[in-house]
Coordinates of C-alpha atoms (C1' of nucleotides) in Angstrom, one line a residue:
Chain F
M1 CA 21.0 19.7 11.5
A2 CA 24.7 18.4 10.2
G3 CA 25.1 18.0 5.9
D4 CA 21.3 18.6 5.5
G5 CA 20.9 18.8 1.8
A6 CA 24.1 19.2 0.7
E7 CA 26.7 16.1 0.4
R8 CA 28.9 15.9 3.3
T9 CA 32.3 18.1 3.0
G10 CA 33.6 17.1 5.9
A11 CA 37.5 15.0 5.7
T12 CA 36.9 12.5 8.5
R13 CA 35.3 9.6 7.5
R14 CA 32.7 8.1 10.3
R15 CA 31.6 5.1 11.3
G16 CA 29.6 2.8 13.4
A17 CA 26.7 4.3 15.5
A18 CA 27.9 7.8 14.2
L19 CA 27.4 6.7 10.8
E20 CA 24.1 4.6 11.6
Q21 CA 22.8 7.5 13.2
A22 CA 23.1 9.7 10.1
I23 CA 21.7 7.5 8.0
L24 CA 19.2 6.8 9.8
R25 CA 18.5 11.0 10.3
A26 CA 18.4 11.2 6.2
A27 CA 16.3 8.4 6.0
A28 CA 14.1 10.2 8.5
D29 CA 13.9 13.4 6.5
E30 CA 13.4 11.7 3.5
L31 CA 10.5 9.9 5.2
L32 CA 8.5 13.3 6.1
E33 CA 9.6 15.2 2.9
S34 CA 8.6 12.2 0.6
G35 CA 7.1 10.0 2.1
Y36 CA 7.9 6.1 2.3
T37 CA 7.1 6.3 -1.5
G38 CA 9.9 8.8 -2.2
L39 CA 12.6 7.1 0.3
T40 CA 14.8 5.8 -2.2
M41 CA 18.2 3.7 -1.0
D42 CA 20.3 6.1 -3.6
R43 CA 18.9 9.5 -2.0
V44 CA 19.2 8.5 1.6
A45 CA 22.5 7.6 0.9
R46 CA 23.5 10.9 -0.8
R47 CA 21.5 12.5 1.9
A48 CA 23.4 10.8 4.3
G49 CA 26.7 11.2 3.1
T50 CA 27.7 8.0 2.6
N51 CA 26.6 5.2 -0.4
K52 CA 23.9 2.2 -0.7
N53 CA 26.4 -0.2 0.3
T54 CA 27.3 1.2 3.8
I55 CA 23.3 0.8 4.4
Y56 CA 23.1 -1.9 2.7
R57 CA 25.2 -3.3 5.5
R58 CA 23.0 -2.3 8.0
W59 CA 19.3 -3.2 7.0
P60 CA 18.2 -5.8 4.3
N61 CA 16.2 -3.7 2.1
R62 CA 14.1 -1.0 1.8
A63 CA 11.6 -1.7 4.0
A64 CA 13.6 -2.6 7.1
L65 CA 15.4 0.6 6.6
G66 CA 11.7 2.5 6.6
V67 CA 10.9 1.2 9.7
A68 CA 14.3 1.3 11.3
A69 CA 14.0 5.3 10.1
Y70 CA 9.6 5.9 11.6
R71 CA 10.9 4.8 14.6
Q72 CA 12.8 7.9 14.9
L73 CA 9.8 10.0 14.2
A74 CA 7.2 8.2 16.0
V75 CA 8.9 8.7 19.9
A76 CA 5.4 10.4 20.3
D77 CA 4.7 12.8 23.7
L78 CA 1.5 11.1 25.2
K79 CA 0.2 12.5 28.4
P80 CA -3.4 11.1 28.4
P81 CA -5.6 14.7 28.7
D82 CA -7.3 15.1 32.0
T83 CA -10.5 17.6 31.2
G84 CA -12.3 16.8 34.2
E85 CA -14.7 14.8 32.3
L86 CA -15.0 11.7 29.8
R87 CA -16.3 13.1 27.0
G88 CA -13.8 15.6 26.5
D89 CA -11.0 13.5 27.3
A90 CA -12.2 11.1 24.6
L91 CA -12.5 13.7 22.4
E92 CA -9.0 15.4 23.1
L93 CA -7.8 11.6 22.4
L94 CA -9.7 11.5 19.3
R95 CA -8.4 14.7 18.1
R96 CA -4.7 13.7 18.8
A97 CA -5.2 10.8 17.0
N98 CA -6.7 12.9 14.4
C99 CA -3.9 14.8 13.7
H100 CA -1.4 12.0 13.8
W101 CA -2.8 10.3 11.5
T102 CA -3.3 13.4 8.7
S103 CA 0.3 14.6 9.4
P104 CA 3.1 13.7 7.4
L105 CA 3.8 11.0 9.9
G106 CA 0.6 9.3 9.6
E107 CA 1.0 9.2 5.7
V108 CA 4.5 7.6 6.5
L109 CA 2.8 5.3 8.7
R110 CA 0.4 4.4 5.9
G111 CA 2.7 3.3 3.7
L112 CA 4.4 1.5 5.6
L113 CA 2.1 -0.7 7.0
S114 CA 1.0 -1.6 3.6
A115 CA 4.8 -2.0 2.3
V116 CA 5.1 -4.2 5.1
G117 CA 2.5 -6.6 4.4
E118 CA 4.4 -9.7 3.3
E119 CA 7.3 -9.2 5.8
P120 CA 5.7 -10.1 9.3
E121 CA 8.6 -9.0 11.5
L122 CA 8.8 -5.7 10.3
L123 CA 4.6 -5.8 10.9
A124 CA 5.2 -6.8 14.2
Q125 CA 7.8 -4.0 15.2
L126 CA 5.6 -1.3 13.6
Q127 CA 2.3 -2.3 15.6
E128 CA 4.7 -2.7 18.9
Q129 CA 5.0 1.4 18.3
A130 CA 1.6 2.2 16.9
G131 CA -0.5 0.1 18.4
A132 CA 0.4 0.5 22.1
A133 CA 1.3 4.3 22.3
G134 CA -2.4 4.2 21.7
T135 CA -4.4 1.6 24.2
A136 CA -2.1 3.0 26.8
G137 CA -3.7 6.6 26.7
W138 CA -7.2 5.2 26.3
L139 CA -7.0 3.1 29.5
A140 CA -5.4 6.0 31.5
V141 CA -8.5 8.0 30.5
L142 CA -11.4 5.5 31.5
D143 CA -9.5 4.7 34.4
R144 CA -10.6 8.6 35.8
A145 CA -13.6 8.0 34.5
V146 CA -14.0 4.4 36.4
A147 CA -12.9 6.4 39.1
R148 CA -15.2 9.6 39.1
G149 CA -18.1 6.6 38.5
Q150 CA -18.9 8.0 34.4
A151 CA -18.0 4.4 33.2
P152 CA -18.3 1.0 34.4
P153 CA -15.0 -1.0 35.5
E154 CA -16.2 -3.5 32.7
A155 CA -14.9 -0.6 30.0
R156 CA -11.4 -1.3 31.2
H157 CA -11.4 -4.3 28.7
P158 CA -8.6 -3.0 25.7
R159 CA -10.8 -4.0 22.9
V160 CA -13.8 -1.7 24.3
A161 CA -11.3 1.2 25.6
T162 CA -10.0 1.7 21.9
V163 CA -13.3 1.2 19.9
A164 CA -13.2 5.3 19.7
L165 CA -9.8 5.0 18.1
A166 CA -10.7 1.7 16.0
L167 CA -13.5 3.7 14.8
L168 CA -11.3 6.6 13.3
R169 CA -8.9 4.6 11.8
N170 CA -11.4 3.0 9.7
E171 CA -13.1 6.5 8.5
I172 CA -9.4 7.5 7.3
I173 CA -8.7 4.3 5.6
T174 CA -12.3 4.5 4.6
R175 CA -12.9 7.4 3.4
G176 CA -9.5 8.0 2.1
V177 CA -6.7 10.3 3.0
S178 CA -7.7 13.6 4.3
S179 CA -8.5 14.1 7.5
A180 CA -11.8 13.1 9.6
P181 CA -13.8 16.3 10.2
D182 CA -14.5 17.3 13.4
D183 CA -18.1 16.6 13.6
V184 CA -16.9 12.8 12.5
L185 CA -15.0 12.8 16.1
V186 CA -18.0 13.9 17.8
E187 CA -20.3 11.6 16.2
I188 CA -18.0 8.8 17.2
V189 CA -17.6 9.8 21.1
D190 CA -21.5 10.5 21.2
E191 CA -23.1 8.3 19.2
V192 CA -20.9 5.3 19.4
Y193 CA -18.2 5.5 22.5
L194 CA -20.3 6.7 25.0
P195 CA -23.3 4.7 24.3
L196 CA -21.4 1.8 24.7
L197 CA -20.0 2.4 27.8
R198 CA -23.5 3.3 29.2
G199 CA -24.5 -0.3 27.7
H200 CA -21.8 -2.0 29.8
A201 CA -23.5 -0.5 32.8
H202 CA -25.9 -2.5 32.7
T203 CA -28.5 -0.6 34.7
E204 CA -26.4 1.8 36.5
T205 CA -25.4 5.6 35.7
A206 CA -28.8 6.6 34.5
Chain H
M1 CA -12.2 -19.7 -19.6
A2 CA -10.5 -19.0 -23.5
G3 CA -6.7 -18.5 -23.8
D4 CA -6.2 -18.8 -20.2
G5 CA -2.5 -19.2 -19.8
A6 CA -1.3 -19.6 -23.2
E7 CA -0.8 -16.5 -25.3
R8 CA -3.7 -16.2 -27.9
T9 CA -3.9 -18.8 -30.6
G10 CA -6.8 -17.4 -32.7
A11 CA -5.9 -15.9 -36.1
T12 CA -8.9 -13.3 -35.8
R13 CA -7.5 -9.7 -33.9
R14 CA -10.1 -9.0 -31.4
R15 CA -11.1 -5.3 -31.3
G16 CA -13.0 -3.0 -28.9
A17 CA -15.3 -4.5 -26.0
A18 CA -14.4 -7.8 -26.7
L19 CA -10.5 -7.1 -26.4
E20 CA -11.3 -4.8 -23.4
Q21 CA -12.9 -7.6 -21.7
A22 CA -10.1 -9.8 -22.4
I23 CA -7.6 -7.9 -20.7
L24 CA -9.8 -7.0 -17.8
R25 CA -10.0 -11.1 -17.8
A26 CA -6.9 -11.5 -17.7
A27 CA -6.1 -8.9 -15.1
A28 CA -8.4 -10.0 -13.0
D29 CA -7.0 -13.5 -12.6
E30 CA -3.2 -12.2 -12.7
L31 CA -5.0 -10.5 -9.6
L32 CA -6.4 -13.6 -7.9
E33 CA -2.8 -15.0 -8.4
S34 CA -0.4 -13.2 -7.8
G35 CA -2.1 -9.5 -6.1
Y36 CA -1.6 -6.1 -6.8
T37 CA 1.6 -6.9 -6.3
G38 CA 2.3 -9.5 -9.1
L39 CA 0.3 -7.3 -11.5
T40 CA 2.6 -6.4 -13.9
M41 CA 1.3 -4.7 -17.3
D42 CA 3.7 -6.8 -19.1
R43 CA 2.4 -10.1 -17.7
V44 CA -1.4 -8.8 -18.4
A45 CA -0.7 -8.4 -21.6
R46 CA 0.9 -11.4 -22.2
R47 CA -1.8 -13.2 -20.5
A48 CA -4.7 -11.4 -22.7
G49 CA -2.7 -12.2 -25.9
T50 CA -2.2 -8.9 -26.7
N51 CA 0.5 -6.1 -25.8
K52 CA 1.0 -2.9 -23.3
N53 CA 0.5 -0.5 -25.9
T54 CA -3.4 -1.8 -26.3
I55 CA -3.9 -1.5 -22.7
Y56 CA -2.2 2.0 -22.1
R57 CA -4.6 2.9 -24.5
R58 CA -7.3 2.5 -22.6
W59 CA -6.2 2.8 -18.8
P60 CA -3.8 5.5 -18.0
N61 CA -1.3 3.3 -15.7
R62 CA -1.5 0.3 -13.2
A63 CA -3.5 1.7 -11.0
A64 CA -6.7 2.1 -13.0
L65 CA -6.3 -0.8 -14.5
G66 CA -6.1 -2.7 -11.2
V67 CA -9.4 -1.3 -9.7
A68 CA -10.9 -1.9 -13.1
A69 CA -10.1 -5.6 -12.8
Y70 CA -10.9 -5.3 -9.4
R71 CA -14.4 -4.5 -10.2
Q72 CA -14.5 -7.5 -12.0
L73 CA -14.1 -9.7 -8.9
A74 CA -16.2 -7.9 -6.8
V75 CA -19.3 -8.8 -7.6
A76 CA -20.3 -9.8 -4.1
D77 CA -23.5 -12.5 -3.6
L78 CA -24.8 -10.6 -0.2
K79 CA -28.1 -11.8 0.8
P80 CA -28.8 -10.7 4.5
P81 CA -28.4 -13.7 7.2
D82 CA -31.5 -14.6 9.0
T83 CA -30.5 -16.5 12.0
G84 CA -34.2 -14.8 13.8
E85 CA -31.5 -13.1 16.4
L86 CA -29.7 -10.1 16.4
R87 CA -26.4 -12.1 18.0
G88 CA -26.6 -14.6 15.6
D89 CA -26.8 -12.1 12.0
A90 CA -24.0 -10.0 13.2
L91 CA -21.8 -12.7 13.8
E92 CA -22.6 -14.4 10.2
L93 CA -22.2 -10.9 9.1
L94 CA -19.0 -10.7 10.5
R95 CA -17.5 -13.9 9.8
R96 CA -18.2 -13.7 5.9
A97 CA -16.5 -10.3 6.3
N98 CA -13.8 -11.3 7.7
C99 CA -13.7 -14.7 4.5
H100 CA -13.8 -11.8 2.6
W101 CA -10.8 -9.7 3.6
T102 CA -8.9 -12.6 4.0
S103 CA -9.2 -14.7 0.5
P104 CA -7.4 -13.5 -2.2
L105 CA -9.5 -11.3 -2.9
G106 CA -9.2 -9.0 0.1
E107 CA -5.4 -9.2 0.1
V108 CA -6.0 -7.6 -3.9
L109 CA -8.3 -4.9 -1.8
R110 CA -5.9 -4.2 0.7
G111 CA -2.9 -3.6 -1.6
L112 CA -5.2 -1.8 -4.2
L113 CA -5.9 0.9 -1.4
S114 CA -2.9 1.6 -0.6
A115 CA -1.5 1.8 -3.8
V116 CA -4.0 4.3 -5.1
G117 CA -3.6 6.7 -2.0
E118 CA -2.1 9.3 -4.1
E119 CA -5.0 9.1 -6.5
P120 CA -8.7 10.1 -5.3
E121 CA -10.9 9.6 -8.3
L122 CA -9.8 5.8 -7.9
L123 CA -10.5 5.4 -4.4
A124 CA -13.5 6.6 -4.5
Q125 CA -14.3 4.1 -6.8
L126 CA -12.7 1.6 -4.8
Q127 CA -14.7 2.8 -1.9
E128 CA -18.2 2.6 -3.7
Q129 CA -17.7 -0.9 -4.4
A130 CA -16.2 -1.9 -1.3
G131 CA -18.0 0.6 1.3
A132 CA -21.3 0.5 0.3
A133 CA -21.9 -3.4 -0.2
G134 CA -21.0 -3.6 3.6
T135 CA -23.5 -1.1 5.2
A136 CA -26.5 -2.9 3.7
G137 CA -26.2 -5.8 5.0
W138 CA -26.0 -4.4 8.8
L139 CA -28.9 -2.5 8.0
A140 CA -30.8 -4.5 7.1
V141 CA -30.7 -7.2 10.0
L142 CA -31.0 -3.9 11.8
D143 CA -34.0 -3.6 10.8
R144 CA -35.1 -6.9 11.4
A145 CA -33.9 -6.9 14.9
V146 CA -35.8 -3.7 15.6
A147 CA -39.0 -5.2 14.1
R148 CA -38.2 -7.9 16.8
G149 CA -37.5 -5.6 19.4
Q150 CA -34.2 -6.8 19.9
A151 CA -32.8 -3.2 19.2
P152 CA -34.0 0.1 19.3
P153 CA -34.0 1.9 16.5
E154 CA -31.6 4.4 16.8
A155 CA -29.3 1.8 16.1
R156 CA -29.8 2.0 12.4
H157 CA -27.7 5.1 12.2
P158 CA -25.0 3.8 9.7
R159 CA -22.3 4.7 12.2
V160 CA -23.8 2.6 14.8
A161 CA -25.0 0.2 12.6
T162 CA -21.4 -0.8 10.9
V163 CA -19.6 -0.6 14.3
A164 CA -18.7 -4.0 14.4
L165 CA -17.4 -4.0 11.0
A166 CA -15.2 -1.1 11.0
L167 CA -13.7 -3.2 14.2
L168 CA -13.2 -6.2 12.6
R169 CA -11.2 -3.9 9.4
N170 CA -9.6 -2.3 12.4
E171 CA -8.3 -5.5 13.2
I172 CA -7.0 -7.1 10.5
I173 CA -5.3 -4.5 9.8
T174 CA -3.6 -3.6 13.2
R175 CA -2.7 -7.5 13.6
G176 CA -1.5 -8.0 10.0
V177 CA -2.7 -9.9 6.9
S178 CA -3.8 -13.2 8.7
S179 CA -7.7 -13.4 9.3
A180 CA -9.4 -12.6 12.2
P181 CA -9.7 -15.5 15.1
D182 CA -13.1 -16.5 15.7
D183 CA -13.0 -15.9 18.8
V184 CA -12.2 -12.2 18.7
L185 CA -15.2 -12.2 16.4
V186 CA -17.5 -13.2 19.1
E187 CA -15.7 -10.9 21.2
I188 CA -16.5 -7.8 19.2
V189 CA -20.1 -8.9 19.1
D190 CA -20.3 -9.5 22.4
E191 CA -18.0 -7.2 24.2
V192 CA -18.9 -3.7 22.0
Y193 CA -21.7 -4.3 19.2
L194 CA -24.8 -5.4 21.3
P195 CA -23.4 -3.2 24.4
L196 CA -23.4 -0.4 22.1
L197 CA -27.3 -0.9 21.2
R198 CA -28.3 -1.8 24.7
G199 CA -26.6 1.8 25.7
H200 CA -28.7 3.0 22.7
A201 CA -31.7 1.7 24.1
H202 CA -32.0 4.1 27.5
T203 CA -33.7 2.1 29.6
E204 CA -35.8 -0.4 27.7
T205 CA -35.1 -4.0 26.6
A206 CA -33.5 -4.2 30.1
Chain U
dT1 C1' -14.8 -3.3 -55.0
dT2 C1' -11.6 -0.8 -53.5
dC3 C1' -9.6 2.2 -50.2
dA4 C1' -8.3 5.3 -46.7
dT5 C1' -9.2 4.9 -41.5
dT6 C1' -8.8 3.3 -37.3
dA7 C1' -7.5 0.1 -33.6
dG8 C1' -4.0 -3.3 -32.5
dG9 C1' 0.5 -6.1 -32.4
dG10 C1' 5.4 -5.7 -31.9
dT11 C1' 9.3 -4.3 -30.2
dA12 C1' 12.7 -1.3 -28.7
dC13 C1' 13.9 2.3 -25.7
dG14 C1' 14.1 5.5 -21.8
dC15 C1' 14.0 5.7 -16.8
dA16 C1' 13.9 4.7 -12.3
dA17 C1' 15.2 2.1 -8.5
dC18 C1' 16.6 -2.2 -6.0
dG19 C1' 19.8 -4.7 -4.6
dT20 C1' 25.1 -6.8 -5.9
dA21 C1' 30.0 -6.9 -6.6
dC22 C1' 34.3 -5.4 -6.7
dC23 C1' 38.0 -2.9 -5.6
dT24 C1' 39.9 1.1 -3.2
dT25 C1' 40.7 3.8 0.7
dA26 C1' 40.9 5.6 5.7
dA27 C1' 40.1 4.2 10.7
dG28 C1' 41.9 2.3 14.9
dG29 C1' 43.4 -1.8 17.1
dC30 C1' 47.6 -5.0 17.9
Chain S
dG1 C1' 54.0 1.2 12.7
dC2 C1' 51.0 -2.8 10.8
dC3 C1' 46.5 -5.3 9.5
dT4 C1' 42.3 -5.9 9.9
dT5 C1' 37.7 -3.8 9.4
dA6 C1' 34.8 -1.3 7.8
dA7 C1' 33.1 2.7 4.6
dG8 C1' 33.3 5.3 -0.2
dG9 C1' 33.3 4.6 -5.2
dT10 C1' 31.2 3.1 -9.2
dA11 C1' 29.5 0.3 -12.3
dC12 C1' 26.2 -3.6 -13.3
dG13 C1' 21.6 -6.8 -13.9
dT14 C1' 17.2 -7.1 -13.0
dT15 C1' 12.9 -5.5 -13.1
dG16 C1' 8.5 -2.8 -14.1
dC17 C1' 6.3 0.9 -15.8
dG18 C1' 5.4 4.2 -18.9
dT19 C1' 6.2 5.9 -24.4
dA20 C1' 7.3 5.7 -29.6
dC21 C1' 7.6 4.0 -34.0
dC22 C1' 5.7 1.4 -37.2
dC23 C1' 3.8 -2.3 -39.3
dT24 C1' -0.6 -5.1 -40.2
dA25 C1' -5.2 -6.3 -39.8
dA26 C1' -10.5 -5.0 -39.6
dT27 C1' -14.0 -1.7 -40.5
dG28 C1' -17.1 1.5 -43.1
dA29 C1' -17.4 4.0 -46.7
dA30 C1' -17.1 5.8 -51.5

DNA sequence: TTCATTAGGGTACGCAACGTACCTTAAGGC
DNA sequence: GCCTTAAGGTACGTTGCGTACCCTAATGAA
């Protein structure tokens, strides 16, 4: 990491893409350290070894910078799990999501989501990243379950497929900041997700 | 409403509970007009015909005042619907919740939820109001459905009962600020909620 | 009734952070 | 080797939180 904490001492003056990257890295680091609340333009400027002026030439306001910086962090490595059983796969996906939302990154995302409420454009950008990543994994897992005969084909409806994820999100938002305990995840899978799929299979897999 | 917009002109000086109520009313009005973002201590003070000092003697910070003011607004009138059918009741509950979350009041609640993230005490207070009110209605509706034989007794598990509500919340949060369109509510009920209950009834009500 | 105590009113302040203005200075293309 | 363009530096205006200080009205007790 170049110029991590201290102000940059290099003699040359960066421009264009290089500078932009430096700003984004600085902003992303601030996000991880202090969350969106702690992301201030002055601090990002100092950390990146530049000044607010330069930042405002690229992003119109703090929220936009926050979203852009988050993008850097959110390149999630999502290989859907394959335990050979639907229940195991679902639990694993839920545990990963739980981890994600609980991590500093999740906190950042929550902060951003609430801060961006007024600007729909930024909101759309966030959803594109946060939302899409989620559903893909669930559909993949369900595809395999359908192939195995553990779930009916109708289960591949996106809303049905991601029910467990939605419940987890709801749990975290409703219950507060800390992560959901594992037995809640198990409950979601056993009491809701699997019965739901069973309910879709009208009279089969009994 | 006494002293609605203009600064109070009365000669007597209010104290204690009367003053506290005046402050809370002013804060609640500001919340409805401008949301939590627009709730500033100076404006509340002016509107209540008092000063910040007096407010800070009662609430330690803006968030606490916001939560207290929200309590005034959130006395929801919740008689669970009774259309005679589970599907109709569920849809009606969902529509009400959708209305609520979309209303200025919902916006306020969302703002508060995100602002209070750091202070667990306040968060607990909010949940007490927002959360409990919701589940009661669903349990009541399910009770009647069970009595009618339209749902299995296991459906009265709180997590199962409120699945539709959780999905709606998730939809609103994920998709952004505006209200969920009605077909989404129908989809939640028909594609998730009813199949889920069906799935719980292992081999009955077929 | 008088008077001390207590709570409210008015105002100004310190501080942080956003966003902007203005000028100076280096980079890089022609 | 100049000239446009972009970056650096700095200071400013503004808003809003939270605090400090001192004045003044209400209340209850002597």
